[in-house]
Structure formats: structure tokens, C-alpha cells
Tab-separated table of C-alpha atoms in Angstrom:
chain	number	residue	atom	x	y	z
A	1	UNK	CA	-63.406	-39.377	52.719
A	2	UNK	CA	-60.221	-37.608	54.025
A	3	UNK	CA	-57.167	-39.935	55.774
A	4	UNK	CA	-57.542	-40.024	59.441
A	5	UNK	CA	-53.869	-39.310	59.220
A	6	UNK	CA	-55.002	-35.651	59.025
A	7	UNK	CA	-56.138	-35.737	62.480
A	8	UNK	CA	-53.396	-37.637	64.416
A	9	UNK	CA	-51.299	-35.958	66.945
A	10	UNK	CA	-47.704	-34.565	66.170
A	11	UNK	CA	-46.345	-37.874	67.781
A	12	UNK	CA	-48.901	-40.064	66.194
A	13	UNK	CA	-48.208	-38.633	63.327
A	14	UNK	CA	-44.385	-38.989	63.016
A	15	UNK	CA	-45.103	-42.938	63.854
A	16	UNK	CA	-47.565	-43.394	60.977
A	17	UNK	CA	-45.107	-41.599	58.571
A	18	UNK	CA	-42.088	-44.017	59.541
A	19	UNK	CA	-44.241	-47.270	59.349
A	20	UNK	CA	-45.102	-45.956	55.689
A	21	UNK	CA	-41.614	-45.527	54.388
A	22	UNK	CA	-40.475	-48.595	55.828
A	23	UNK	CA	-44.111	-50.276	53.975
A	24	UNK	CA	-43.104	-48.191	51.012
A	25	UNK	CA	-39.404	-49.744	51.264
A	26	UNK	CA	-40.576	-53.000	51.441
A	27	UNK	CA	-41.890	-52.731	47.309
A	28	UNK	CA	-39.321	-50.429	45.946
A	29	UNK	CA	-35.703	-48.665	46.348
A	30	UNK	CA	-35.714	-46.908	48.818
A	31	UNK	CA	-33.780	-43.922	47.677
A	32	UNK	CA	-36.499	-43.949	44.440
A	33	UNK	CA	-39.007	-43.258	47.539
A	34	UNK	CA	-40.271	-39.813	47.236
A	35	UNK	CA	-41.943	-37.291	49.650
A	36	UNK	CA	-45.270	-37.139	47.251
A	37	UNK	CA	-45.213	-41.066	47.724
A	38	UNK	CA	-45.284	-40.861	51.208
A	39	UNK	CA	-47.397	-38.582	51.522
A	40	UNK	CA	-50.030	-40.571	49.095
A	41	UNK	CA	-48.894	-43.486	51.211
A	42	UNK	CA	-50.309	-41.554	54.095
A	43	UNK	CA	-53.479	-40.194	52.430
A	44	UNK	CA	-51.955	-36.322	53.202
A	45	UNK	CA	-50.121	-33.489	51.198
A	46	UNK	CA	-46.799	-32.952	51.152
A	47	UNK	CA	-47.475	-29.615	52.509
A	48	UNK	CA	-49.122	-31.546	55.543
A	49	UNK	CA	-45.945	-33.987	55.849
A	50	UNK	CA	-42.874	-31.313	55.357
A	51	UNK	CA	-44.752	-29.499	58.817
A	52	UNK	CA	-43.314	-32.550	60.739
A	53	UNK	CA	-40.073	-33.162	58.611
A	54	UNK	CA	-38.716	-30.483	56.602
A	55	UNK	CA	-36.666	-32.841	54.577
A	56	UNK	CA	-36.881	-36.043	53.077
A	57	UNK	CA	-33.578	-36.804	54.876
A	58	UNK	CA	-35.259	-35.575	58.310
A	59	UNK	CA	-37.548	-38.867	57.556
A	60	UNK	CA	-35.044	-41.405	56.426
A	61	UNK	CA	-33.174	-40.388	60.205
A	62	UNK	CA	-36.489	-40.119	61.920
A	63	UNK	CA	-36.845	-43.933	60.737
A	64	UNK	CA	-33.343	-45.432	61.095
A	65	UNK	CA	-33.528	-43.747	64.466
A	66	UNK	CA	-36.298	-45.836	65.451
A	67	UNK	CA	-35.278	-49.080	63.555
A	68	UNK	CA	-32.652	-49.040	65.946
A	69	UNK	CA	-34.244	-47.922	68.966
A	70	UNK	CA	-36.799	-51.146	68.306
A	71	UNK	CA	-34.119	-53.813	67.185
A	72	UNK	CA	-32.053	-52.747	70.080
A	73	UNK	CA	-34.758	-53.132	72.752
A	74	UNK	CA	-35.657	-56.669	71.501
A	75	UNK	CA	-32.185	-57.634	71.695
A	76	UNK	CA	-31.744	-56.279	74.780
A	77	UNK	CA	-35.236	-58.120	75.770
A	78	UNK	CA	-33.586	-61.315	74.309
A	79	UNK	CA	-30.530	-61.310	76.517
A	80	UNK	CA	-33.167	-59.841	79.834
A	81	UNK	CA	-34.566	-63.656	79.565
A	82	UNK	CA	-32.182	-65.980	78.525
A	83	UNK	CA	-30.691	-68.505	81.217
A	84	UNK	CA	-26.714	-68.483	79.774
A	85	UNK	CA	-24.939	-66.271	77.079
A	86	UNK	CA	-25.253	-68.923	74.838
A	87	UNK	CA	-29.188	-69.417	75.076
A	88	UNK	CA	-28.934	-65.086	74.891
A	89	UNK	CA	-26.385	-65.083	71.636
A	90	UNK	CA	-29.599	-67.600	70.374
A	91	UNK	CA	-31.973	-65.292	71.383
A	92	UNK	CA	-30.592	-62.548	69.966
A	93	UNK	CA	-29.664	-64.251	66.960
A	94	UNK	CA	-33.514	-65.312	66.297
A	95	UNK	CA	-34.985	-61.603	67.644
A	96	UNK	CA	-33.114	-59.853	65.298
A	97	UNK	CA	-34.294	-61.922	62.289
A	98	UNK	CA	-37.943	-62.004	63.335
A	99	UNK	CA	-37.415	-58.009	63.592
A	100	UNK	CA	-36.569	-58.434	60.076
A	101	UNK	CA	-39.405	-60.519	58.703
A	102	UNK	CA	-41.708	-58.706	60.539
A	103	UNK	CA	-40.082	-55.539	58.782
A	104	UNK	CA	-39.627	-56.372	55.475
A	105	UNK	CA	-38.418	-53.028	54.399
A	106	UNK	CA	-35.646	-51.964	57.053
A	107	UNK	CA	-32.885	-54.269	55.440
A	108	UNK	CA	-33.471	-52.112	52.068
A	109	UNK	CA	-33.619	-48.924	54.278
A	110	UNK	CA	-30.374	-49.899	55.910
A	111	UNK	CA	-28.266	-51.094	53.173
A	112	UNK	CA	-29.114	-48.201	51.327
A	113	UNK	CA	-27.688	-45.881	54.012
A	114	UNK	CA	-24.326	-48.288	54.394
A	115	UNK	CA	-23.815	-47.827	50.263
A	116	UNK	CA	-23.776	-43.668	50.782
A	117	UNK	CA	-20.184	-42.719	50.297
A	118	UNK	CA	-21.408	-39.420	52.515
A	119	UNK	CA	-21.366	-39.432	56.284
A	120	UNK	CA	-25.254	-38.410	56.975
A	121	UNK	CA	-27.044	-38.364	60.262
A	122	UNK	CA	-28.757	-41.903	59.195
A	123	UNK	CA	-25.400	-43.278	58.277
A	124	UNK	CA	-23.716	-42.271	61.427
A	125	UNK	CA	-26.889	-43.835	63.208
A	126	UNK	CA	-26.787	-46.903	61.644
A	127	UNK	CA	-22.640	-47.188	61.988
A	128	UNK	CA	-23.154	-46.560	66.093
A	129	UNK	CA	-26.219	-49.078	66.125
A	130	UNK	CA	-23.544	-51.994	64.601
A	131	UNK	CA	-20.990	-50.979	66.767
A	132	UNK	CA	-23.268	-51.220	69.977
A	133	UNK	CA	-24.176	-54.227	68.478
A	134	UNK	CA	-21.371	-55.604	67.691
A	135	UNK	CA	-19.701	-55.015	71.759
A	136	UNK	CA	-22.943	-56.780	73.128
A	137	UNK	CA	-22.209	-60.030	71.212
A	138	UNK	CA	-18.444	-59.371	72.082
A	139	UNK	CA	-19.510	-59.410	75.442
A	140	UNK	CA	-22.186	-62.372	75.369
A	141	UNK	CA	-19.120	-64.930	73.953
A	142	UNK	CA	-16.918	-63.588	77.015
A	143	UNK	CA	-19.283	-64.061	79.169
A	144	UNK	CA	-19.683	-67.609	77.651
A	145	UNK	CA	-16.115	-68.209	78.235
A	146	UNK	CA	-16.262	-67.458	81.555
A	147	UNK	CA	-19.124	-69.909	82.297
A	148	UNK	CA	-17.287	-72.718	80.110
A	149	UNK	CA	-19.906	-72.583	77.253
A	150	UNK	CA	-17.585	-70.751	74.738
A	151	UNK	CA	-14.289	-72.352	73.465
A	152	UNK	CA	-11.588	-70.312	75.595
A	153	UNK	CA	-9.494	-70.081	72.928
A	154	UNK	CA	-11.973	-68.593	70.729
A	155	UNK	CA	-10.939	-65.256	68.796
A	156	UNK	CA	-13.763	-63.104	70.077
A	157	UNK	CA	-13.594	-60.140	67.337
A	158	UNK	CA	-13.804	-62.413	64.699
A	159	UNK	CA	-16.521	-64.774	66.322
A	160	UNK	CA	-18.553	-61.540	66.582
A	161	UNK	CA	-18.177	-60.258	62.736
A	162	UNK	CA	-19.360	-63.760	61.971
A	163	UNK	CA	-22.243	-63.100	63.836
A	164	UNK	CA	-23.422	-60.379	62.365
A	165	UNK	CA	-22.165	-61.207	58.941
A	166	UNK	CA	-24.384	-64.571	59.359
A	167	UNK	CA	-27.432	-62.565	60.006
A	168	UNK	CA	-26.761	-59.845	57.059
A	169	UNK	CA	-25.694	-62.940	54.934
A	170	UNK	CA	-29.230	-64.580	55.559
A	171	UNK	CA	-31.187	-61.218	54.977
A	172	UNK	CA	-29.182	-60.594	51.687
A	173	UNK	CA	-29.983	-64.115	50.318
A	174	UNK	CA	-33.615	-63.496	51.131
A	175	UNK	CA	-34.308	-60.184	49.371
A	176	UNK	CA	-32.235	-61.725	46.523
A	177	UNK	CA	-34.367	-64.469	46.004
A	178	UNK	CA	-37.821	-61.856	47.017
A	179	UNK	CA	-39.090	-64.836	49.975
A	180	UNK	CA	-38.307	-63.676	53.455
A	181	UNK	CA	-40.056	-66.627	54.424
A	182	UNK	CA	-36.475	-68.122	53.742
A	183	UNK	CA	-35.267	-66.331	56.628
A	184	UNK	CA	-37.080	-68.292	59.201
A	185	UNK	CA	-36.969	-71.688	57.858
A	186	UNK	CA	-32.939	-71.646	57.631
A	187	UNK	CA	-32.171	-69.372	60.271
A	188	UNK	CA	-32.050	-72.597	63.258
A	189	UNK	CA	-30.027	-74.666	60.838
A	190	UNK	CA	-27.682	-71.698	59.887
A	191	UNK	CA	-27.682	-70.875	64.503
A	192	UNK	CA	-26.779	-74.399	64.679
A	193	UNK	CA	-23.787	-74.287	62.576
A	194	UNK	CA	-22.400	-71.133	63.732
A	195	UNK	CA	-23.015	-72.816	67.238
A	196	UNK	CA	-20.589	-75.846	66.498
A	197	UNK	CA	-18.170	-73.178	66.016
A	198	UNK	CA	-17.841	-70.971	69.189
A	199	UNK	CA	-18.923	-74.022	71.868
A	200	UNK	CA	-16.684	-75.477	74.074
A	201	UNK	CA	-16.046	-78.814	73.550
A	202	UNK	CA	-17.983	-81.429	75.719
């Protein structure tokens, strides 16, 4: 019985090739994924799959691109519906994990592309996505400050690396120990702590 895959539309396609390298990441090294995997993965040739992406690089970008097009509009989505920057820096703070456990193979994906000494497209991708990242929770602990939720004399810039350093820190410690299940079970302890931290005090 031939893959279905064979029959999907150019857009449908390109979707069902990123959800099986990020499935593929999820069980091995990502940079030990190759083409003839994915293309296995997918139930097609490689001759089928290089008519869509010429490279294997063109994939790897094709799927960072939307790793960060999706994380992105859930945090955004996070801070749409919270009632305070402080609920939203919550918000985003669970969002982005759940993205995470729900996508067990981006991390790998993504910390492969930080470790290249080379400035590729998916790099450069990835670099923008933690700077964007990295203003909106600048701007969520002004914004706290300015509504007396945030500690006024709080140092911002360094609040903010702390933020995102507490979220890589938890993902790291999960696909160290292989259980991303760890991930949501310490993730509103580890909030709460980092809470303490940047609140005004009552």
C-alpha cells in the first residue's frame, strides 16, 4: 500500500515533512538525521522529498522556521489573555514549556543549531526568535513595574536572561534525565521561585 504522503498537496506536504523531522528528532541526534530517514519516515523517496526541499538544510530552516512561528503565536496568545504582566510572564512561562512537551524533539533541533560555529539560515532564525523573545519578557517586567507588580528596582536585562535561562535550564535537565514528564511537574514550583524574585514586595 503506498503512503498517502504521495498524494498530499505541495503545502500539505511540506507540513508532514517538518512534523517528521521534529518526530525523528525526538529518538535520535538530530544532525545524525538523514534525508533517506525522512523520507522512510514519510513513506516517500528521496527523489519525491528533494522536489520540495533541495537540501537537507532547506528542511532543518523550513522547520526552525515554523518552530518559531508556533512558539511565538502561543506566547503571543498567552500574553492576548492574561489580566496583568505578571499573570502573562506566567502564561508565557507555562506555554512555552507545554510547546515543549508537546514537541519533544524541537529542544534537540534547536540546541543543535545554537552548537554550529557557522552562521546558517536556521541559526540566524533561531538567534532572532530569542532576541524577539527575549524584548517581550523585557517588556512584560516593565510593564509590571509600572503597575506595581514588579520590584522597581529590579535589573530588567538580567531578570529576563533568567527567564529564559530557567526555561532552557528545565528542558536541559529533562532530556538529560530522557522524562519530559519532569518538565511539567516542576515547572510551577521552579515559576514560583523565579516569582519571589522579580515581585514587588507586599
Amino acid at each position: 500500500m503506498r503512503s498517502t504522503a504521495n498524494y498530499l498537496p505541495a503545502g500539505e506536504r511540506r507540513e508532514a515533512t517538518i512534523e517528521a523531522v521534529i518526530d525523528l528528532a525526538s529518538q535520535s541526534n538530530p544532525g545524525d538525521i538523514t534525508t533517506s530517514a525522512i523520507a522512510a519516515k514519510m513513506g516517500l523517496t528521496q527523489g519525491a522529498l528533494f522536489r520540495h526541499f533541495p537540501t537537507k538544510d532547506s528542511i532543518i530552516e523550513a522547520v526552525v522556521e515554523w518552530v518559531v512561528e508556533r512558539l511565538m503565536t502561543r506566547v503571543h496568545a498567552a500574553v492576548a489573555t492574561s489580566s496583568s504582566p505578571l499573570a502573562a510572564l506566567e502564561q508565557v512561562f507555562m506555554a512555552h514549556l507545554a510547546f515543549v512537551v508537546a514537541h519533544p524533539g524541537v529542544p534537540r533541533i534547536i540546541f543543535g543549531q545554537l552548537q554550529h560555529a557557522e552562521q546558517t539560515a536556521a541559526k540566524r532564525a533561531v538567534l532572532a526568535m530569542l532576541r524577539q523573545y527575549s524584548q517581550l519578557i523585557a517588556k512584560l517586567l516593565a510593564d509590571g513595574q509600572q503597575t506595581g507588580e514588579v520590584d522597581p528596582k529590579l535589573d530588567i536585562n538580567a531578570a529576563s536572561t533568567l527567564f529564559v535561562g530557567t526555561i532552557q535550564g528545565l528542558v536541559m535537565q529533562s532530556l538529560i534525565h530522557g522524562d519530559l514528564g519532569r518538565i511539567s511537574a516542576d515547572s510551577p514550583r521552579v515559576f514560583r521561585v523565579y516569582r519571589r524574585g522579580i515581585e514587588c514586595a507586599q
